[in-house]
Every structure is written in C-alpha cells, then in structure tokens.
Coordinates of C-alpha atoms and ligand atoms in Angstrom, one line a residue:
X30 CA 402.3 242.0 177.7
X31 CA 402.7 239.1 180.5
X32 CA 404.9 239.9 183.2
X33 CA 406.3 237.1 185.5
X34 CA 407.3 237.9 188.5
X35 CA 409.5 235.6 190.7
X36 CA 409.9 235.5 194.0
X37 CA 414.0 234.5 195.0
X38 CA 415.1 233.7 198.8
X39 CA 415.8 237.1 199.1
X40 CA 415.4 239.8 196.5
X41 CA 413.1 239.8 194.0
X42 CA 413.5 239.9 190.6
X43 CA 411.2 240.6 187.7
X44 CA 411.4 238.6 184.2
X45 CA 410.4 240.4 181.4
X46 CA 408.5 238.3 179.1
X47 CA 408.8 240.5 176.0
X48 CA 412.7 240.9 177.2
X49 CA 414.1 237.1 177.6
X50 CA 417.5 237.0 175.7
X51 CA 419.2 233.2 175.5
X52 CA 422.2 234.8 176.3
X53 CA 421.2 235.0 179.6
X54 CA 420.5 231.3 180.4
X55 CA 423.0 228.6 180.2
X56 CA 422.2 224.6 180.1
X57 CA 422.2 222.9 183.0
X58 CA 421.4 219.3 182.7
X59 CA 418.8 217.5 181.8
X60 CA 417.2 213.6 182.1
X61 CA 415.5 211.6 180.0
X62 CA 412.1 214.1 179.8
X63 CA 412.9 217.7 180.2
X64 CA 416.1 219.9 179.9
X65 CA 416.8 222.5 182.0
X66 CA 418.7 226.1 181.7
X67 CA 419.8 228.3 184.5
X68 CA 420.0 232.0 184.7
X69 CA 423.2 233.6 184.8
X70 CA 422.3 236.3 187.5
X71 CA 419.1 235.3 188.9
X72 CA 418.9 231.9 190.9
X73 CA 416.0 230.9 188.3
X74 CA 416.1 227.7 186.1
X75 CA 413.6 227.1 183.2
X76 CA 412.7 223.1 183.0
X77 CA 411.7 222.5 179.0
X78 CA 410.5 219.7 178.1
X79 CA 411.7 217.2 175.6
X80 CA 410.1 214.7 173.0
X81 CA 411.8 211.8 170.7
X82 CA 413.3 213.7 167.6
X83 CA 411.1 211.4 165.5
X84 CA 408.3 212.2 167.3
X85 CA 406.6 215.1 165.2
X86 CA 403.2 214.2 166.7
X87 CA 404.2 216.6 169.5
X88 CA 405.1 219.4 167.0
X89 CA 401.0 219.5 166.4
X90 CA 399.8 219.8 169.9
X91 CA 398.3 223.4 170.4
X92 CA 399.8 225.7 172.7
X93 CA 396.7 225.7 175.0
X94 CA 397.3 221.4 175.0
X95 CA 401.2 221.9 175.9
X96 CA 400.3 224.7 178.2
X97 CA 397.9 222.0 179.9
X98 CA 400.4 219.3 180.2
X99 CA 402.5 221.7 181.8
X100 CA 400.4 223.2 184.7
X101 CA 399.4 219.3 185.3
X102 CA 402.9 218.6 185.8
X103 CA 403.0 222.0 188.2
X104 CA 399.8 220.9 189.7
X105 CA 400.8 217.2 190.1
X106 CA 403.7 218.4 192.4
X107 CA 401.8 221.3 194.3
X108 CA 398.0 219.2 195.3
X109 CA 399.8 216.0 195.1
X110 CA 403.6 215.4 195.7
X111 CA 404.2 218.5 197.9
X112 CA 401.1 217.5 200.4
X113 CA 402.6 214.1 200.8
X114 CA 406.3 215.0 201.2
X115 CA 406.3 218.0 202.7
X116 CA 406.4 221.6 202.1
X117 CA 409.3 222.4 203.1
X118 CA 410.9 220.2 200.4
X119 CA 408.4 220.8 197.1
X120 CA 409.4 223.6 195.2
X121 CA 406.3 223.2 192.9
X122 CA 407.4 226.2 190.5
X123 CA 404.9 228.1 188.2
X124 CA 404.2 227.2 184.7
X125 CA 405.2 230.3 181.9
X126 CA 404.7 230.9 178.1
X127 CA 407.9 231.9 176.5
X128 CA 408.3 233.4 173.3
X129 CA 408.8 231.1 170.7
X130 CA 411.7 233.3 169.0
X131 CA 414.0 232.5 172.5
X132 CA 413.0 229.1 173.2
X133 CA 414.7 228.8 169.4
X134 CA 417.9 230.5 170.0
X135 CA 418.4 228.6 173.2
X136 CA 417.7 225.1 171.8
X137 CA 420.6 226.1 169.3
X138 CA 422.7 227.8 171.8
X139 CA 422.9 224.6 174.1
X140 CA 423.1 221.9 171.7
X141 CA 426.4 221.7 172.1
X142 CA 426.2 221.3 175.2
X143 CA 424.4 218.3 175.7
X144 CA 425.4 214.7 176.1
X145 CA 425.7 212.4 172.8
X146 CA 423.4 209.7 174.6
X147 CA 420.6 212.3 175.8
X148 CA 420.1 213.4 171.9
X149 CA 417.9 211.0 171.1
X150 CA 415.4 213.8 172.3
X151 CA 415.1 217.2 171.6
X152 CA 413.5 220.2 173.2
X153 CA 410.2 221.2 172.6
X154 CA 410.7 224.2 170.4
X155 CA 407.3 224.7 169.3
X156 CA 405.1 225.6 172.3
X157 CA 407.1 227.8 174.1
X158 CA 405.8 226.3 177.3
X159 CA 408.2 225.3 180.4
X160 CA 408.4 225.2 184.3
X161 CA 409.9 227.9 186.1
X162 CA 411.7 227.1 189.3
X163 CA 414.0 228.2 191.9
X164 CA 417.3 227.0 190.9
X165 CA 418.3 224.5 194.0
X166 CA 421.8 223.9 193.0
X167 CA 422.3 227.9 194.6
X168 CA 421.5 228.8 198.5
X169 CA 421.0 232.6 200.0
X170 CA 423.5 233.4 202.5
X171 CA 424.1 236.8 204.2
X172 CA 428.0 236.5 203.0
X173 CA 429.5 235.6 199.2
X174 CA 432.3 233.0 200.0
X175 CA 434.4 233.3 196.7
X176 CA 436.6 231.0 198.0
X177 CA 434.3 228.3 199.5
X178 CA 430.4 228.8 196.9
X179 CA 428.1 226.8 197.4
X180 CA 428.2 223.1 196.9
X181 CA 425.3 221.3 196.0
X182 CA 424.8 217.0 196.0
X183 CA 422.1 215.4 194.2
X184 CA 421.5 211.9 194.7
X185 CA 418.3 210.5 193.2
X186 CA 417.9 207.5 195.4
X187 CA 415.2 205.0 193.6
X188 CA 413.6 202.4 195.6
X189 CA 414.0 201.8 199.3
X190 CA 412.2 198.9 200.0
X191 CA 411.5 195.4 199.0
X192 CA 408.0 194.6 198.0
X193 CA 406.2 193.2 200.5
X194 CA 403.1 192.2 198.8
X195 CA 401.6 188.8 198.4
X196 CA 401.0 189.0 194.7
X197 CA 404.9 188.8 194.5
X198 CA 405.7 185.5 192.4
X199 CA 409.4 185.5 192.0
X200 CA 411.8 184.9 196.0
X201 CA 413.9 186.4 194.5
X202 CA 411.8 190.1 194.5
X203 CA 411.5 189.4 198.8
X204 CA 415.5 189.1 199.0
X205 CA 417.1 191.4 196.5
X206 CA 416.3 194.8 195.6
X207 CA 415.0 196.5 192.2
X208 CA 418.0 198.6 191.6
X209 CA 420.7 196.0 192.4
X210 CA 419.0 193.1 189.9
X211 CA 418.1 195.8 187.4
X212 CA 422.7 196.9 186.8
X213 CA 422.4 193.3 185.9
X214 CA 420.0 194.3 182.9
X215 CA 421.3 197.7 182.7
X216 CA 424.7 196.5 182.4
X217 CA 423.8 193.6 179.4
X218 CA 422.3 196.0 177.2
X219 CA 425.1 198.5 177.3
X220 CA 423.4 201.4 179.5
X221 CA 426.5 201.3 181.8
X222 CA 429.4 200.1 181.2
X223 CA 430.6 199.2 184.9
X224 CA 428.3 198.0 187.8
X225 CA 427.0 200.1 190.9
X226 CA 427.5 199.0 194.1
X227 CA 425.0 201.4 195.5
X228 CA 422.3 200.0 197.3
X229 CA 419.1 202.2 198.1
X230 CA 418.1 199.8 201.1
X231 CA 421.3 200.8 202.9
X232 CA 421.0 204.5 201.9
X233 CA 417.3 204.4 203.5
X234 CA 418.5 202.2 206.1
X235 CA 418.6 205.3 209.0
X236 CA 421.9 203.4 209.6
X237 CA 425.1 205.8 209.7
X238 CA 427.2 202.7 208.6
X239 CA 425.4 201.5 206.1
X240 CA 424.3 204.8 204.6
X241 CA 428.2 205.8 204.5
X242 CA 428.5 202.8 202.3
X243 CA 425.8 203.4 200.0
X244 CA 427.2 207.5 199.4
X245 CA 430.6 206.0 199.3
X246 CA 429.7 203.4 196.8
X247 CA 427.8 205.8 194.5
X248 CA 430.7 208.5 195.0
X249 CA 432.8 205.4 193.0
X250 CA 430.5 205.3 190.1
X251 CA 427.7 207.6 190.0
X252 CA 425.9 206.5 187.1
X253 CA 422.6 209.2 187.5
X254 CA 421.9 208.7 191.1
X255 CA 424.7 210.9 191.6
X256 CA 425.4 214.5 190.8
X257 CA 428.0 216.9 192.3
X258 CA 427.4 221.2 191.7
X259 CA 429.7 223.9 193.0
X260 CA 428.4 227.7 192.2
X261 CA 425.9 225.7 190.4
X262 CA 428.2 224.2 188.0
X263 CA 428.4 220.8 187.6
X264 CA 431.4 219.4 188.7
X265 CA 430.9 215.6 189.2
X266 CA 428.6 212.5 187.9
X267 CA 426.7 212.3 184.8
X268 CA 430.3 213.3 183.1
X269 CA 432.7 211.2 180.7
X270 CA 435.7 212.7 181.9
X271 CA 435.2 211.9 186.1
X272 CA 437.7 212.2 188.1
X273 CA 437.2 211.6 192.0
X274 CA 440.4 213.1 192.9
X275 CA 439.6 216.4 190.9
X276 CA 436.5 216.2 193.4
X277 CA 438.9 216.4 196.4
X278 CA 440.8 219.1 194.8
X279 CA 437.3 221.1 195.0
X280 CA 435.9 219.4 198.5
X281 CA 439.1 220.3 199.9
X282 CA 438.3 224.2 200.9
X283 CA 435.2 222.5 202.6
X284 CA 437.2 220.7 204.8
X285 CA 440.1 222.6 205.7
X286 CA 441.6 220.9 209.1
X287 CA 440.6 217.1 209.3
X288 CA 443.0 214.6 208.2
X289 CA 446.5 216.4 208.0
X290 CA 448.9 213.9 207.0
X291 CA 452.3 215.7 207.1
X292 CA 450.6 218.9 206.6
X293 CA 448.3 217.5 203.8
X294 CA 444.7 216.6 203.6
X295 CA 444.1 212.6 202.6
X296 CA 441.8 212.5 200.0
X297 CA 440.0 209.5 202.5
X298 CA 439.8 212.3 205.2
X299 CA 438.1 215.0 202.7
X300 CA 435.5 212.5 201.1
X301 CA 434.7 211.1 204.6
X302 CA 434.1 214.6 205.9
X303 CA 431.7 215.2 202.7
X304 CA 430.0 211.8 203.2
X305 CA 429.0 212.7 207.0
X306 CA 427.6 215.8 206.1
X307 CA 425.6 214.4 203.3
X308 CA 424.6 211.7 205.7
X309 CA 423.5 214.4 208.3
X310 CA 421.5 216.3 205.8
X311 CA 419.9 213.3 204.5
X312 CA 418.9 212.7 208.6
X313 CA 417.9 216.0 209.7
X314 CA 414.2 216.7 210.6
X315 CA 413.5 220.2 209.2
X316 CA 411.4 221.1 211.9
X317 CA 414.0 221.3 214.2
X318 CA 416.8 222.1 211.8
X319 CA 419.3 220.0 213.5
X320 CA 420.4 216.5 213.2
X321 CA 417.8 213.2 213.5
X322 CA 418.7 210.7 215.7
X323 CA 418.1 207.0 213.9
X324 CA 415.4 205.3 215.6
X325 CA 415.7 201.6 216.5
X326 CA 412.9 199.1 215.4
X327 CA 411.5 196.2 214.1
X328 CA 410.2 196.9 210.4
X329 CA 406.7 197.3 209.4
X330 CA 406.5 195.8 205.8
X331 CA 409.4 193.5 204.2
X332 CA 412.7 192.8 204.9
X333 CA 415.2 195.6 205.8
X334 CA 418.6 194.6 203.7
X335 CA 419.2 193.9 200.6
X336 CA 421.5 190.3 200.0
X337 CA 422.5 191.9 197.2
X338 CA 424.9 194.4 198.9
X339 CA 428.4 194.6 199.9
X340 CA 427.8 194.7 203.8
X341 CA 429.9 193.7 206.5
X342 CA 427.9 191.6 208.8
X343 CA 428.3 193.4 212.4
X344 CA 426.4 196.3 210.4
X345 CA 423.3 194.2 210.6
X346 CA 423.7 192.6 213.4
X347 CA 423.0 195.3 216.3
X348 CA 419.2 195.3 215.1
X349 CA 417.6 197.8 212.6
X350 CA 417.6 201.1 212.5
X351 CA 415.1 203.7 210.8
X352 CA 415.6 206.9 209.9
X353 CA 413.4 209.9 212.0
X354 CA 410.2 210.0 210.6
X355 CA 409.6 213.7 209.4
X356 CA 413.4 213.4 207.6
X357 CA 413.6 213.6 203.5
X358 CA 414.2 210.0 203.5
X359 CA 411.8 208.8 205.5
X360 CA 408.9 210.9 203.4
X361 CA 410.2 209.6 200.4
X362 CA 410.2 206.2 200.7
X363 CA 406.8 206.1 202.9
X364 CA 405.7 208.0 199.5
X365 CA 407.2 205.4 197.5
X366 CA 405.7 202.3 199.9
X367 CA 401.9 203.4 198.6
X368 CA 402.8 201.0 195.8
X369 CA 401.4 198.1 198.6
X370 CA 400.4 195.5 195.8
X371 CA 403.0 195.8 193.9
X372 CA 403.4 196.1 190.1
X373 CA 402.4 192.6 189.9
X374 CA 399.1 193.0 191.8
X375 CA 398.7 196.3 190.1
X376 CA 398.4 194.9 186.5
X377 CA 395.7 192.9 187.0
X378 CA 393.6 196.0 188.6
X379 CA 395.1 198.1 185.8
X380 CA 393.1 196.0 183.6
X381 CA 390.1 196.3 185.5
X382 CA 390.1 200.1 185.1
X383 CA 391.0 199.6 181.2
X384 CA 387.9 196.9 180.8
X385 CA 385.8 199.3 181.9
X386 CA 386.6 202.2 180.1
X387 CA 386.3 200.5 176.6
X388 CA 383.0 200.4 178.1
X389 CA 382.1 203.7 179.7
X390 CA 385.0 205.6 177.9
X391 CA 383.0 209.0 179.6
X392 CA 384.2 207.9 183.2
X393 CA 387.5 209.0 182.4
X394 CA 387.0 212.5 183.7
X395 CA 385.0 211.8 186.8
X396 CA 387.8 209.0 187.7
X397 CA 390.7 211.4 186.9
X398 CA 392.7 209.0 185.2
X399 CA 394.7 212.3 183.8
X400 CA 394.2 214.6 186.6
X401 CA 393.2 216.9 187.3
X402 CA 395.8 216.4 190.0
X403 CA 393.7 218.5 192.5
X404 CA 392.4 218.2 196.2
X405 CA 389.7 214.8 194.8
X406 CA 392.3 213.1 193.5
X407 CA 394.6 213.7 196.7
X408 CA 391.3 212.1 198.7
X409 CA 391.6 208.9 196.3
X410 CA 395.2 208.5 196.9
X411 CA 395.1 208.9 200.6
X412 CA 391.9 207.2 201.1
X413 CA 391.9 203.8 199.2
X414 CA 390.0 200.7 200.7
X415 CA 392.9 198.9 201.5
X416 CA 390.8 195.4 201.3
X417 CA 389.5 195.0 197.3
X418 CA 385.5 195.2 197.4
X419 CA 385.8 194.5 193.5
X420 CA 384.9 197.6 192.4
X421 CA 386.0 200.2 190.4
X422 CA 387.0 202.8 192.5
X423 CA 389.1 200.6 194.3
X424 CA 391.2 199.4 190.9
X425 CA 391.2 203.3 190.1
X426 CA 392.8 203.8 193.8
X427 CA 395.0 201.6 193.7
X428 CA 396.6 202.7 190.0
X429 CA 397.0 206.0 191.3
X430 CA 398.6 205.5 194.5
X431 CA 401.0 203.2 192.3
X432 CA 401.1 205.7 190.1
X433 CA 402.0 208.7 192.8
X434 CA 404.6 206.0 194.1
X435 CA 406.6 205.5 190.8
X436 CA 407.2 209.3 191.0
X437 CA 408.9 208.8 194.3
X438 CA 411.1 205.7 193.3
X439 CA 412.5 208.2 190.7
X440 CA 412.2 211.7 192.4
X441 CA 416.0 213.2 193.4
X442 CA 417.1 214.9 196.4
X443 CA 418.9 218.3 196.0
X444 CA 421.4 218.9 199.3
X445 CA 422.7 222.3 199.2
X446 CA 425.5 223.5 201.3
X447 CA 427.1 227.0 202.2
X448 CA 430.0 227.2 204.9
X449 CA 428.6 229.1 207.7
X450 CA 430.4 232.5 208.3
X451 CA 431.9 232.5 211.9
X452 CA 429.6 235.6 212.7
X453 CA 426.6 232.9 211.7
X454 CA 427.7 230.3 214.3
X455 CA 425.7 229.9 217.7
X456 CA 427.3 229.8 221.1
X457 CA 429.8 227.4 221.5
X458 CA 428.1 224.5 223.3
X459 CA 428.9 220.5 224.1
X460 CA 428.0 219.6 220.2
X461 CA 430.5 221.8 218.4
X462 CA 433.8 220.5 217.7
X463 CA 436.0 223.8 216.7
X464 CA 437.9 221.7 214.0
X465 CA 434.6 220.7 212.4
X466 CA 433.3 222.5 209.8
X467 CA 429.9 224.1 210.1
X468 CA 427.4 224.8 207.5
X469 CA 423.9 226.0 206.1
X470 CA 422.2 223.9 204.4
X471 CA 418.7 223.0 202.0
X472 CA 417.1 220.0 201.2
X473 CA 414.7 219.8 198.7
X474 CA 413.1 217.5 196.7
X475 CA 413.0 217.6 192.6
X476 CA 411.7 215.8 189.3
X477 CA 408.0 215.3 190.7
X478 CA 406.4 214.7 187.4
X479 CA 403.5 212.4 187.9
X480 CA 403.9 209.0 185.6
X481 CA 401.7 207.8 183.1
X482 CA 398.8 205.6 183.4
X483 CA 399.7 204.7 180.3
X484 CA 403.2 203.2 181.3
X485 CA 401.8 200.5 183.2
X486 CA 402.0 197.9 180.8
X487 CA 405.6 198.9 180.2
X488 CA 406.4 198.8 184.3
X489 CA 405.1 195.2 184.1
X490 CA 406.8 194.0 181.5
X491 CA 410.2 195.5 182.5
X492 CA 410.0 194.0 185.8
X493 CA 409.6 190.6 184.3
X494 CA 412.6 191.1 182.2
X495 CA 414.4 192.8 185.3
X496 CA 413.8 189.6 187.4
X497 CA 414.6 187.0 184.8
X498 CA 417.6 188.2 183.9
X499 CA 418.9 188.8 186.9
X500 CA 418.1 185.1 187.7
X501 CA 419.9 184.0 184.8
X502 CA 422.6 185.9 185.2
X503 CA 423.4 184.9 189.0
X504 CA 423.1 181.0 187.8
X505 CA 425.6 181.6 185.1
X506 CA 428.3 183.3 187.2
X507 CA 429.4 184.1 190.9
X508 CA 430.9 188.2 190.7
X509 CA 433.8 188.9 192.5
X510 CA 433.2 191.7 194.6
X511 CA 435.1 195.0 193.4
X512 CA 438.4 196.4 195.1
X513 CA 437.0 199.5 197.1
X514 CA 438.5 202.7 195.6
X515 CA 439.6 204.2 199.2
X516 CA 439.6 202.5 202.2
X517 CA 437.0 202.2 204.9
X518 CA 437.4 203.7 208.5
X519 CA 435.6 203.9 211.0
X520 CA 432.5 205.8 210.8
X521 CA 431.9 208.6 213.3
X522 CA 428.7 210.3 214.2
X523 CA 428.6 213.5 212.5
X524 CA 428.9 216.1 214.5
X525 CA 428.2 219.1 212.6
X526 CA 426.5 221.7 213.1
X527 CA 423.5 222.4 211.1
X528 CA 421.5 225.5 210.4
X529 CA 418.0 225.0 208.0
X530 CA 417.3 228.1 206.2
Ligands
5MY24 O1 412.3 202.3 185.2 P1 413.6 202.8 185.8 O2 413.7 202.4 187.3 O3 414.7 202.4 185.0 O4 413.6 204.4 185.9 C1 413.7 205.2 184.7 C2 415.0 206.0 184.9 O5 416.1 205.1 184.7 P2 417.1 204.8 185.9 O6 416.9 203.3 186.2 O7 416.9 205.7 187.0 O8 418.4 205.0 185.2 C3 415.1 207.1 183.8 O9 416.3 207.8 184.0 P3 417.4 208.0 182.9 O10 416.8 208.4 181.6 O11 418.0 206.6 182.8 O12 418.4 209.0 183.5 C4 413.9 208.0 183.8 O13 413.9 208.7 185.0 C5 412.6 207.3 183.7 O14 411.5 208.1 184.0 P4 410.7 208.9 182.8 O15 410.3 207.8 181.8 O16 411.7 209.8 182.2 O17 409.6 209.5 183.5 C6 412.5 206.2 184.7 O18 411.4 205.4 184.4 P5 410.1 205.1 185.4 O19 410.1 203.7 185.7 O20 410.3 206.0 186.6 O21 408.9 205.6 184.6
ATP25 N1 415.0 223.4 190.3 C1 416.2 223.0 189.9 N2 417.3 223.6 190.3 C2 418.5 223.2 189.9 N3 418.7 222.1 189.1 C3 417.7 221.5 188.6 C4 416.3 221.8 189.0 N4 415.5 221.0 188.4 C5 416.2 220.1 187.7 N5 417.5 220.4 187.8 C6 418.7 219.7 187.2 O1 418.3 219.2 185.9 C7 418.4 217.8 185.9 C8 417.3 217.2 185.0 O2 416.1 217.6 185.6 P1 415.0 216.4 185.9 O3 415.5 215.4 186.8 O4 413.8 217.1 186.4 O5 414.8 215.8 184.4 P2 413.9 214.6 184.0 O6 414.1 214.5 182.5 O7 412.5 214.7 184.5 O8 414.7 213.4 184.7 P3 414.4 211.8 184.6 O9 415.4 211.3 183.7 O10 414.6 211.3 186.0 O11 413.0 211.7 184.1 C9 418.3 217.3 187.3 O12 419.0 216.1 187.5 C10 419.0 218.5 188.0 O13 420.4 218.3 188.0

C-alpha cells in the first residue's frame, strides 16, 4: 500500500491511499485543462486533469504515460517556473496515483456541479493520476475568525507588456495590448457576452492609480481574470448569477469602520478598502513582508500604456512608475517578457526546429523539446544567445523561453487574506492607522503548466486573427466608453499593515 503524506502550514495530515472516499472532497473549479476538488477538512486540493469528451485517444494512454505527463507538469513548475518566479510563490505540489474506483465516484459526484460551458471536457477517469496541492484559497492562522474566514482574490492577469520586438508587422501590436484587441474577438464569437475594461498594462503598471482602475474595472466584469473565495468557497466571478453588491454584503465584515455614511458602510467605501489591499498585496516584496514602494523610471522594452484603456490623462502624465522588482508582479511579467521576438519572430524559428527534426527525428530527446523540464533545460532557457548564429540550438532556445513565457501570460495569482487578531498586531508605530484594518496575508502563484510545443502554430494563427479583427472592428465603429458602476475617488496610499506568513 502507498501512503501519501502531506505536509499542511501547520499540522500534518496523512492520506490514506487505500482510504480516499469522494465524500470527502468537494469541486472547486476548474479551467479549460484540469478540474480541481478540495478537501473538506484538510487544506488539500487534488488538480485532475481533463480531456475533450470525444477525445477517447486519451482513454488508451497507459497509466505509466498519464503518470508521466503528470510529474512533467509537477516538474515543469518545480525546475522551471518556481526557479524563475520565486519560491516563495511556486507551490509545485507532488504528483499521486488514485484509485481508479474514487476518481469514478467523484467525476459523478461533481458533475453537477460544473458549468454548462466547461463540459465540453470531462475528467480523466481512467488513469487515476492527478496533482496534489496545498489548497491556496485557505491561510493558517493562530485564531479561527468565524465571523471574518479567510478571503481569498484570484486575478489571473495575462500579458503585461506590449511586444517590443522588431519582427512585429502590424502598429497596431506597439500601441494596443493583447488582451484589450483580443474582447474584440472574444466578444464576436460569443465567448463573453459584455466587454472588459480591464487592462493588464495598468494592473502591471506599479502605478496605485492605474492599478485601482484595472482591479476596479475587472471587479465590474470579471470574465476569468477574476475570482473571489471566502472559507474557500467561491463567492464571486466565473458565476452566472453575480452580484457585486452580494460581494459587499460579504467584504463588509472586512472593513468594519471606513466609510460610515449615517451609520452605514457605502458600498464605494468597502470595495475601495478591498481594492487597496489587493493593490498592496500585489506590491509587496516578500522578503521584507511589508509594502513595496513603486519605483520611478523610464522603461526598458516597449511602451508603458496601453491606448486602449480608459485612463485619465494626469495618471500618465507624472512619469512611469514600476512596480519593486522582487514583487509577484514584477516576476511575472519579467517571466512573461522572455517571449523577446515575439510570436511573429518565433514562427519562423519554430520552423527551423520542425525542418530539422523531419530530419534527425532522434534529436528530440537531447533538445528536450518535451522535457524533461529539469536543471539542462532551465540552462537553455536562461542562457539563449540573444543574437541568432543560425543554428539550432538557438531556434530550440528561443521556442522554449517562448514557450516558458506563454505559461506566465496565463499563470494566476492567488492573494489570501486573514484579519489579524489584535494579539497578532506589532507596536503601534507612525504607519498604522487604528481605523484600518490589518491583515495576514499569502501570495502565491498557480496554473504553471508548461504549454505545448505543439500549439505554436495555433498561437500564430490566433494572433493574426486577434489583430485583424480588431482592426476591422475599430474602422467599423467608434465605442462609447461604459458608465462606471461606482464612482471614482481619490486613490489613497494604502496604509495597511501587512504581515507575510
Ligand atoms: O490564448 P489565450 O490568451 O486566449 O489564453 C487561453 C485562455 O483564454 P483566456 O484568453 O484567458 O480567456 C484559456 O482560458 P479559458 O479556458 O478561456 O478560461 C486557457 O487558459 C488557455 O490555456 P490552455 O490551452 O488551457 O493551456 C489559454 O491559451 P494559451 O494561449 O495560454 O495556450
Ligand atoms: N492549489 C490550489 N488551491 C486552491 N484553488 C486552486 C488551486 N489550484 C487551482 N485552483 C482553482 O481551480 C481553478 C482551475 O485551476 P487551473 O487554473 O489550474 O485550471 P486550468 O484548467 O489549468 O486553467 P486554464 O483554463 O487557465 O488552463 C483555478 O482558477 C483556481 O480557482
């Protein structure tokens, strides 16, 4: 018998293999690969993943093949993702064989569960193979705050910065970014039905104004960049039935003293407190478990707006400002940057590496063009020629530094909050405001899985369609910008205090 034991925050707890009972997990959500399941007691989620229902292909992979695609995955995010973003965000889990008997019952049991337009895939019910993680929706704390659990935001941010590569043909790709021309494309063939006014550049920005726009704009439609968990239950985004003023009902115990308006909280007041805090969390250096100061500057690569977003102009105009360096944004999108050519002058090196394959199909090990995602293929992605010498090691480079940086334009961040008892709370000094509310806090980093080499073709042609249509569509018709749904104020520095665990 195989015993797994996993190591929580602060007990331990051992998972019986031979014992696993589907009545003990629950579904928690799930995107357009895997599906994952929490454990009722134990702060444990299993990550299973999913295949097209038509696709019975997958059905005849042997366990050892599924079990192989899984540690990659594990692997992928441990050698790979974990070295470049940090350790302190990557929880890189462990990969576990489950019997095949409960993987059954709990495909059955949360069926139900899922949404309509995720069923075009089902869970993989036939290898019994999944990741097992630490579920990052829950935070230890010395004291259980019935009233006030712990609240978790996920944003999954996509792509903070224009392309600054040469190979870019299309203006257009210098000036507006990938997310904001792709809810033209998104929109036209019915993915959403109403458009973001998110705007990654302004979330990455390191600018408290413009990042308070960009977290206020994707509180206001969420689409799946944003998620909102309390006691690790989902209680906004990825939902039909959203409500934001059922959110302040819940934010509300959060933020018990700001904004009193005859003895009442505004809703403004509440989702401005939560904005900050998000803000601050998205900010802070973990290091030092306090709050990052932006840092002024002049850019290194590309442009630093987006002309796409709703900005005022004053927000631009005192300079630009960059978030500190060893913060969760900052790793992220310096991840996401290694894709320096572009998908455009990717392709053509993608074909490179595909030319010579057809002719020395053995290479494909020694150029690990599907891992193994270990400490060699780390060395390739860190240590590209950045000039092209024509060769083949330098096409192979490049792919998988694009490929590494794909993963990051689509990772998610996981910002978990507890209230901090008052026994918890330092000295009072010059930075805490009494009224404020104070809390602990994780930020972690999640959906790591590295992309396919084989999706290249399919990133190139999407970006062409992307690009055109957005194009046509701005020729064909000026939008009116969209009444806000609460109003702006002004936009104080946080001053929480912050405590990393
Ligand atoms: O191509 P994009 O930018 O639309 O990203 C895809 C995501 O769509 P989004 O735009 O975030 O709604 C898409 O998310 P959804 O299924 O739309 O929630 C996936 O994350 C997809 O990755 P993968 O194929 O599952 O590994 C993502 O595909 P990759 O491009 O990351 O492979
Ligand atoms: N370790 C975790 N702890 C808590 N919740 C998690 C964890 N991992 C994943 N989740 C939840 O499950 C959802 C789906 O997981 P994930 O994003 O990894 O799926 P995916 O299919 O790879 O997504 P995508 O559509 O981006 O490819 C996440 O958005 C998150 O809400």
């Amino acid at each position: 018998m195989v015993i797994i034991v996993l190591t929580l925050h602060n007990n331990d707890c051992v998972m019986e293999l031979d014992k696993m009972d589907e009545n003990d997990w629950k579904y928690h959500g799930e995107g357009n690969k895997s599906l994952v399941v929490s454990h009722s007691q134990h702060s444990r989620v299993l990550r299973l993943l999913k295949y097209p229902a038509e696709n019975a292909e997958h059905a005849h992979q042997t366990t050892e093949q599924a079990f192989r695609h899984i540690q990659n995955i594990v692997d992928f995010n441990k050698n790979i993702m974990k070295q470049l973003l940090g350790e302190k965000y990557v929880h890189h889990g462990e990969a576990v064989k489950l019997p095949l008997d409960f993987v059954r019952q709990l495909s059955l049991k949360v069926q139900q569960e899922r949404p309509e337009s995720r069923c075009d895939k089902v869970m993989d019910t036939f290898s019994g193979c999944a990741v097992c993680l630490p579920n990052l929706t829950q935070i230890s704390t010395c004291h259980n705050n019935e009233h006030r659990p712990p609240l978790c935001i996920e944003i999954k941010p996509k792509c903070g910065f224009l392309p600054f590569s040469r190979h870019v043909s299309k203006e257009v790709k210098h000036k507006v970014c990938r997310f904001c021309m792709h809810q033209h494309f998104k929109l036209a063939n019915g993915k959403w039905k109403t458009m973001s006014r998110y705007c990654p550049l302004d979330l990455f920005s390191g600018n408290k104004q413009r990042m308070y726009i960009a977290i206020k704009h994707l509180l206001e439609e969420p689409q799946n960049n944003l998620r909102i968990f309390k006691k690790g239950e989902l209680i906004y985004g990825c939902k039909d039935d959203m409500d934001l003023n059922e959110l302040v009902q819940h934010l509300k115990p959060y933020f018990p003293t700001n904004g009193l308006i005859n003895g009442h909280q505004s809703s403004k007041a509440v989702l401005n407190e939560l904005i900050q805090v998000i803000t601050s969390a998205l900010l802070s250096s973990w290091d030092s478990g306090r709050i990052g100061e932006p840092r002024k500057g002049q850019p290194t690569e590309g442009r630093a707006h987006c002309e796409a977003s709703i900005l005022h102009r004053d927000m631009l105009r005192n300079g630009n400002h960059y978030p500190p360096k060893d913060c969760v944004l900052s790793k992220i999108r310096q991840a996401q940057m290694l894709d320096s050519l572009d998908i455009e002058g990717l392709y053509p090196l993608y074909k490179r590496v595909e030319q010579y394959l057809e002719e020395f199909p053995k290479e494909r090990n020694r150029l690990q063009i599907d891992g193994p995602y270990n400490e060699n293929f780390l060395e390739k992605v860190k240590n590209c020629p950045s000039e092209d010498d024509g060769s083949i090691e330098y096409a192979v480079g490049k792919v998988h530094q694009y490929r590494v940086a794909m993963t990051a334009k689509d990772c998610s961040v996981m910002i978990t909050l507890a209230p901090s008892g008052e026994e918890e709370l330092p000295e009072p000094n010059m930075e805490i405001q009494p009224s404020k509310p104070r809390f602990t806090y994780s930020v972690s980093i999640l959906d790591l899985d590295p992309k396919p080499y084989e999706n290249i073709p399919h990133q190139y042609k999407l970006d062409l369609k992307i690009v055109n249509y957005y194009l046509r569509s701005i020729q064909s018709k000026q939008e009116p910008p969209k009444p806000s749904l609460y109003l702006e104020r002004d936009h104080d520095d946080c001053t929480l205090v912050f405590h990393s665990v």
